[in-house]
Coordinates of C-alpha atoms and ligand atoms in Angstrom, one line a residue:
X52 CA 30.7 105.0 -129.5
X53 CA 32.8 106.7 -132.5
X54 CA 36.6 105.6 -132.4
X55 CA 37.0 108.6 -130.2
X56 CA 34.5 107.7 -127.4
X57 CA 36.2 104.4 -127.4
X58 CA 39.4 106.0 -127.4
X59 CA 38.9 108.0 -124.6
X60 CA 36.8 105.2 -122.6
X61 CA 40.7 103.3 -123.2
X62 CA 42.0 106.5 -121.4
X63 CA 40.2 106.0 -118.6
X64 CA 40.7 103.1 -117.7
X65 CA 43.9 103.0 -117.8
X66 CA 43.9 106.4 -115.3
X67 CA 41.5 104.4 -113.1
X68 CA 44.4 101.1 -113.3
X69 CA 47.1 104.0 -112.7
X70 CA 45.3 105.6 -109.7
X71 CA 44.9 102.3 -108.2
X72 CA 48.5 100.7 -108.6
X73 CA 50.0 104.5 -106.6
X74 CA 47.2 104.3 -104.2
X75 CA 48.4 100.8 -103.7
X76 CA 51.7 101.7 -103.6
X77 CA 51.1 104.8 -101.2
X78 CA 49.5 102.5 -98.6
X79 CA 53.0 100.6 -98.7
X80 CA 54.9 103.8 -98.4
X81 CA 52.6 104.8 -95.4
X82 CA 53.3 101.5 -93.7
X83 CA 56.5 101.5 -94.1
X84 CA 56.8 105.4 -93.0
X85 CA 54.3 104.8 -90.1
X86 CA 57.0 102.0 -89.1
X87 CA 60.2 104.2 -89.6
X88 CA 59.2 107.1 -87.1
X89 CA 57.8 105.0 -84.4
X90 CA 60.3 102.3 -83.8
X91 CA 63.7 103.6 -86.3
X92 CA 63.6 107.3 -85.6
X93 CA 64.3 106.9 -81.9
X94 CA 67.8 105.7 -83.3
X95 CA 68.3 106.3 -87.1
X96 CA 67.3 109.1 -89.9
X97 CA 67.3 109.6 -93.4
X98 CA 70.1 112.7 -93.8
X99 CA 69.6 114.5 -90.9
X100 CA 72.5 112.8 -89.5
X101 CA 73.8 109.9 -86.8
X102 CA 71.9 109.0 -84.2
X103 CA 72.5 106.3 -81.8
X104 CA 72.8 104.3 -85.3
X105 CA 74.0 105.3 -88.4
X106 CA 71.7 107.6 -90.8
X107 CA 69.7 105.3 -93.2
X108 CA 70.2 107.1 -96.3
X109 CA 70.9 105.9 -99.2
X110 CA 71.3 102.3 -97.2
X111 CA 69.7 100.7 -99.8
X112 CA 73.2 101.3 -102.3
X113 CA 75.8 100.6 -99.9
X114 CA 73.7 97.1 -98.4
X115 CA 72.2 94.2 -99.8
X116 CA 68.2 93.9 -99.0
X117 CA 68.7 90.5 -97.4
X118 CA 71.4 91.6 -95.4
X119 CA 69.7 94.6 -94.8
X120 CA 67.3 92.0 -93.2
X121 CA 68.9 89.6 -91.7
X122 CA 70.8 92.8 -89.7
X123 CA 67.5 94.1 -88.8
X124 CA 66.0 90.7 -87.3
X125 CA 68.7 89.5 -85.3
X126 CA 71.9 92.4 -85.4
X127 CA 74.0 90.4 -83.4
X128 CA 73.6 86.7 -84.8
X129 CA 75.8 88.7 -87.7
X130 CA 78.2 90.0 -85.2
X131 CA 78.6 87.1 -83.2
X132 CA 78.7 85.3 -87.1
X133 CA 81.6 87.3 -87.5
X134 CA 79.9 89.3 -90.8
X135 CA 82.5 92.4 -91.1
X136 CA 80.5 94.8 -92.3
X137 CA 78.2 94.6 -89.0
X138 CA 81.4 94.1 -86.7
X139 CA 82.7 96.6 -88.3
X140 CA 79.8 98.4 -87.6
X141 CA 79.0 97.6 -84.2
X142 CA 82.7 98.6 -83.1
X143 CA 82.1 102.3 -84.6
X144 CA 79.1 102.4 -82.5
X145 CA 80.6 102.1 -79.4
X146 CA 78.8 98.7 -79.2
X147 CA 75.6 99.6 -78.5
X148 CA 73.6 96.5 -79.9
X149 CA 70.7 97.6 -82.1
X150 CA 67.5 95.6 -80.6
X151 CA 66.4 93.6 -83.0
X152 CA 63.3 93.7 -84.7
X153 CA 60.5 91.8 -84.7
X154 CA 59.5 92.2 -88.3
X155 CA 58.5 90.4 -91.4
X156 CA 60.9 89.9 -94.2
X157 CA 58.4 91.4 -96.1
X158 CA 57.5 94.5 -93.4
X159 CA 61.4 95.3 -94.0
X160 CA 60.8 95.3 -98.0
X161 CA 58.2 98.1 -97.0
X162 CA 60.3 99.8 -94.7
X163 CA 62.9 99.5 -97.4
X164 CA 61.1 101.3 -100.2
X165 CA 60.0 104.2 -97.5
X166 CA 63.5 104.6 -97.1
X167 CA 64.7 104.5 -100.8
X168 CA 62.0 107.2 -101.9
X169 CA 63.2 109.6 -98.2
X170 CA 66.6 109.3 -99.5
X171 CA 65.8 109.7 -102.6
X172 CA 63.8 112.8 -102.2
X173 CA 66.1 114.9 -100.2
X174 CA 64.2 115.8 -97.9
X175 CA 66.3 115.5 -94.4
X176 CA 64.5 113.4 -92.0
X177 CA 65.5 114.1 -88.9
X178 CA 65.1 115.7 -85.7
X179 CA 67.0 119.5 -85.5
X180 CA 68.5 121.0 -82.5
X181 CA 67.7 125.0 -82.1
X182 CA 71.0 126.7 -80.5
X183 CA 71.1 126.4 -76.2
X184 CA 70.8 130.0 -74.5
X185 CA 72.5 129.7 -71.2
X186 CA 69.4 130.1 -69.5
X187 CA 68.4 127.3 -70.0
X188 CA 72.0 125.3 -70.2
X189 CA 71.5 126.3 -66.2
X190 CA 68.3 125.1 -66.0
X191 CA 69.3 121.5 -67.7
X192 CA 72.1 121.1 -65.2
X193 CA 69.3 121.9 -61.9
X194 CA 67.4 118.8 -63.9
X195 CA 70.0 117.2 -64.0
X196 CA 70.9 116.8 -60.0
X197 CA 66.8 117.0 -59.3
X198 CA 67.6 120.5 -57.4
X199 CA 64.7 121.6 -60.3
X200 CA 62.1 118.8 -60.7
X201 CA 60.8 117.6 -63.9
X202 CA 56.8 118.9 -64.2
X203 CA 55.9 115.6 -64.1
X204 CA 57.7 114.1 -61.7
X205 CA 59.8 111.9 -63.3
X206 CA 63.5 110.4 -61.5
X207 CA 66.2 112.7 -61.8
X208 CA 68.8 111.6 -65.1
X209 CA 71.6 111.6 -61.9
X210 CA 69.9 108.2 -60.6
X211 CA 71.2 107.0 -62.8
X212 CA 73.6 108.7 -64.4
X213 CA 76.9 110.4 -64.0
X214 CA 78.6 113.4 -65.4
X215 CA 81.9 115.5 -65.1
X216 CA 80.6 118.8 -64.1
X217 CA 82.2 121.3 -61.5
X218 CA 78.6 121.7 -59.8
X219 CA 77.2 117.6 -60.2
X220 CA 79.0 115.1 -57.5
X221 CA 78.2 111.4 -57.3
X222 CA 75.9 111.0 -59.7
X223 CA 74.0 107.2 -60.6
X224 CA 76.1 104.1 -61.9
X225 CA 73.6 101.9 -63.2
X226 CA 74.0 103.5 -66.3
X227 CA 76.3 105.0 -68.8
X228 CA 78.3 108.2 -68.0
X229 CA 77.2 110.9 -69.9
X230 CA 80.3 113.5 -70.5
X231 CA 80.9 112.6 -73.6
X232 CA 77.5 111.7 -75.1
X233 CA 76.7 114.8 -76.6
X234 CA 80.7 114.8 -79.0
X235 CA 79.6 111.0 -79.6
X236 CA 76.1 111.6 -80.3
X237 CA 75.9 114.9 -82.0
X238 CA 72.8 117.3 -80.4
X239 CA 70.2 115.6 -82.3
X240 CA 71.4 111.4 -80.9
X241 CA 71.4 113.2 -77.7
X242 CA 68.0 114.9 -77.7
X243 CA 66.4 111.9 -79.9
X244 CA 67.9 109.7 -76.7
X245 CA 66.3 112.0 -74.1
X246 CA 63.0 112.5 -75.6
X247 CA 62.5 109.1 -77.0
X248 CA 64.3 107.0 -74.6
X249 CA 65.6 103.7 -76.9
X250 CA 66.2 101.9 -73.7
X251 CA 64.3 99.7 -72.0
X252 CA 65.3 101.0 -68.6
X253 CA 65.2 104.7 -68.9
X254 CA 61.8 104.3 -71.5
X255 CA 60.2 102.8 -68.3
X256 CA 61.9 105.6 -66.1
X257 CA 59.4 108.1 -67.7
X258 CA 56.8 106.2 -69.4
X259 CA 54.0 107.3 -67.2
X260 CA 56.1 111.0 -66.3
X261 CA 57.4 112.1 -69.7
X262 CA 59.4 115.1 -69.7
X263 CA 57.8 118.4 -71.7
X264 CA 59.5 120.0 -74.4
X265 CA 61.2 122.7 -72.6
X266 CA 62.4 120.2 -70.1
X267 CA 64.1 117.8 -73.2
X268 CA 65.8 121.6 -74.7
X269 CA 67.0 122.4 -71.5
X270 CA 69.2 118.9 -70.8
X271 CA 70.2 119.0 -74.1
X272 CA 72.4 122.2 -74.1
X273 CA 73.5 120.9 -70.5
X274 CA 75.2 117.9 -72.2
X275 CA 76.6 120.6 -75.0
X276 CA 78.1 122.1 -71.9
X277 CA 79.0 119.1 -70.3
X278 CA 80.7 117.6 -73.9
X279 CA 82.8 121.3 -74.6
X280 CA 84.0 121.6 -71.1
X281 CA 85.7 118.2 -71.5
X282 CA 87.1 118.9 -75.3
X283 CA 88.7 122.1 -73.7
X284 CA 90.5 119.5 -71.4
X285 CA 91.4 117.5 -73.7
X286 CA 95.1 117.1 -74.4
X287 CA 96.2 118.1 -78.1
X288 CA 94.8 115.8 -81.0
X289 CA 92.0 114.3 -79.3
X290 CA 90.3 117.7 -79.6
X291 CA 88.8 117.7 -83.3
X292 CA 87.7 115.0 -83.3
X293 CA 85.7 116.0 -80.0
X294 CA 84.6 119.3 -82.1
X295 CA 83.6 116.9 -85.6
X296 CA 80.0 117.3 -83.5
X297 CA 80.0 120.4 -85.3
X298 CA 78.4 123.5 -85.6
X299 CA 76.3 122.6 -82.3
X300 CA 79.2 122.3 -80.6
X301 CA 80.6 125.4 -81.4
X302 CA 77.3 127.2 -80.7
X303 CA 77.8 125.7 -77.2
X304 CA 81.7 126.8 -77.0
X305 CA 80.0 130.5 -77.5
X306 CA 77.3 129.7 -74.7
X307 CA 80.4 127.9 -72.4
X308 CA 82.4 131.4 -73.1
X309 CA 79.8 133.6 -72.4
X310 CA 79.0 132.1 -69.0
X311 CA 82.0 131.7 -67.9
X312 CA 83.1 135.5 -68.4
X313 CA 79.8 137.5 -69.3
X314 CA 76.7 136.4 -68.0
X315 CA 77.0 135.8 -64.5
X316 CA 74.6 138.6 -62.9
X317 CA 72.3 138.9 -65.4
X318 CA 71.3 136.1 -66.1
X319 CA 67.2 135.5 -64.9
X320 CA 67.9 132.1 -64.1
X321 CA 70.7 133.4 -61.4
X322 CA 67.6 135.7 -60.8
X323 CA 65.1 132.6 -60.2
X324 CA 67.5 130.5 -58.0
X325 CA 68.3 133.3 -56.0
X326 CA 64.2 134.6 -55.6
X327 CA 64.1 131.0 -54.7
X328 CA 66.6 131.1 -52.3
X329 CA 65.5 133.6 -50.6
X330 CA 61.8 132.4 -50.3
X331 CA 63.2 129.1 -48.7
X332 CA 65.1 130.7 -46.2
Ligands
HEC569 C1 68.6 101.5 -80.4 C2 68.3 102.0 -81.0 C3 67.8 101.4 -82.5 C4 66.7 100.7 -83.3 C5 65.7 101.2 -82.3 C6 67.2 100.9 -84.3 N1 68.5 100.4 -84.4 FE1 69.4 100.6 -86.7 N2 71.4 100.1 -85.6 C7 71.3 100.9 -84.5 C8 72.9 100.5 -84.0 C9 73.3 101.7 -83.1 C10 73.0 100.6 -85.3 C11 74.9 100.3 -85.9 C12 75.1 99.0 -85.5 C13 75.2 98.1 -83.9 O1 75.6 98.7 -83.7 O2 75.0 97.5 -83.7 C14 72.4 100.3 -86.3 C15 72.2 99.7 -87.6 C16 71.2 99.3 -88.4 C17 71.5 99.4 -89.8 C18 72.8 99.4 -90.7 C19 73.6 100.5 -91.2 C20 74.2 100.9 -92.3 O3 74.8 101.9 -92.3 O4 75.1 99.8 -92.6 C21 70.5 99.1 -89.9 C22 70.2 99.1 -91.8 C23 69.9 99.2 -89.5 N3 70.2 100.2 -88.0 C24 67.9 99.7 -89.3 C25 67.0 99.6 -88.7 C26 65.6 99.3 -88.9 C27 65.2 99.1 -89.9 C28 65.5 100.0 -88.1 C29 63.7 100.8 -87.1 C30 62.6 98.6 -87.2 C31 65.9 99.9 -86.2 N4 67.5 100.2 -87.5 C32 66.0 100.2 -85.2 C33 70.6 101.4 -83.2 C34 69.3 101.3 -83.6
HEC570 C1 66.0 104.6 -64.4 C2 67.6 104.8 -65.0 C3 67.7 105.7 -66.3 C4 67.6 107.2 -65.9 C5 66.5 107.8 -64.8 C6 68.1 108.2 -66.9 N1 68.6 107.4 -68.1 FE1 69.8 108.0 -69.2 N2 69.9 106.0 -69.8 C7 69.8 105.1 -69.1 C8 70.0 102.9 -69.6 C9 70.0 102.1 -69.1 C10 70.7 103.6 -71.1 C11 70.7 102.8 -71.9 C12 72.9 103.3 -72.0 C13 73.3 101.8 -71.2 O1 73.3 100.9 -70.9 O2 74.2 103.2 -69.8 C14 70.5 105.1 -71.0 C15 71.0 106.4 -72.2 C16 71.2 107.3 -71.8 C17 72.1 108.6 -73.2 C18 72.2 107.7 -74.5 C19 73.8 107.5 -73.5 C20 75.2 107.1 -74.7 O3 76.2 107.6 -74.1 O4 74.3 106.0 -75.6 C21 71.7 109.4 -72.5 C22 72.3 110.6 -73.6 C23 70.4 109.3 -71.5 N3 70.6 108.2 -71.2 C24 70.7 110.5 -70.7 C25 69.7 111.2 -69.9 C26 69.2 112.0 -69.5 C27 69.9 113.3 -69.6 C28 68.3 111.6 -68.3 C29 67.7 112.4 -67.3 C30 66.8 113.5 -67.5 C31 68.2 110.3 -68.4 N4 68.9 110.0 -68.9 C32 67.6 109.4 -67.6 C33 69.0 104.5 -67.7 C34 68.3 105.8 -67.4

């Protein structure tokens, strides 16, 4: 073989080794991504804002690897041991405990590889909530209280939750009151909880009769309205904080104004309700 040939062969070997290494790394990242999307994404985004839990973008820079592994495996053990970071997070997130994850330290490391990559690439990962129309908001209210049935027959939200809204009385007390859910979790957070509930009781209620996408969008819109109504009635001072939910809140507030002063007679939902009432008399 000529010098040339040998050189080329060496390059080929190095290239194929490199390709194999890249593939192995990709395999790891794939598994991390799978776990993230299957398990963590119900409560976390990477660069998409907070949901039920904090945005995990850059988490590997703010915490040590060992701390994260411990936290993912048994966060409440850190909280009860008085770990100051864990206690502060737990308080900040309304004392919703992060459920223990049955993952080995290596599996958590794989996940962190994925989170690190996604944080660096800046590809904002997280659900995006579309603006709710007046029609969706009104329909969401009906879904919430069960006057409009879900296509797949799931229970109404008021069988477990209550909310402060002029049209709704006597909601359930099994689970949290949802008046401030939108301002606390943000639109994407609420959407993610409803579409993919991370809470076992709620999960069971919709496992065999899942909500459809339009139903979820309508419910998110309705909870946005409820949050905006609540914010309007807040004493001065606490308003800005409630509005920190941001643009979504503002958009919904506009929808609220148009509900109050416009649209009463032209909404197609009103027409539909009207039609139904006519039919049932
Ligand atoms: C049911 C919702 C839920 C799920 C599912 C969940 N988490 Fe969490 N996570 C939380 C909450 C809430 C917090 C805030 C701390 C607290 O309240 O205990 C948190 C906090 C964290 C923190 C600390 C963040 C920081 O800023 O220091 C990390 C890291 C974390 N979660 C990783 C994960 C990973 C990885 C998964 C998937 C294997 C996961 N979580 C699944 C709810 C969840
Ligand atoms: C079978 C009972 C049940 C039903 C039905 C149910 N949920 Fe839940 N939901 C829960 C439980 C339990 C939680 C966990 C929080 C708690 O303990 O209250 C929860 C949590 C939530 C949260 C997060 C609350 C927060 O502030 O962190 C939202 C939002 C929510 N539910 C919306 C809905 C909507 C919308 C519906 C109707 C489609 C619905 N839920 C139906 C039981 C239920």
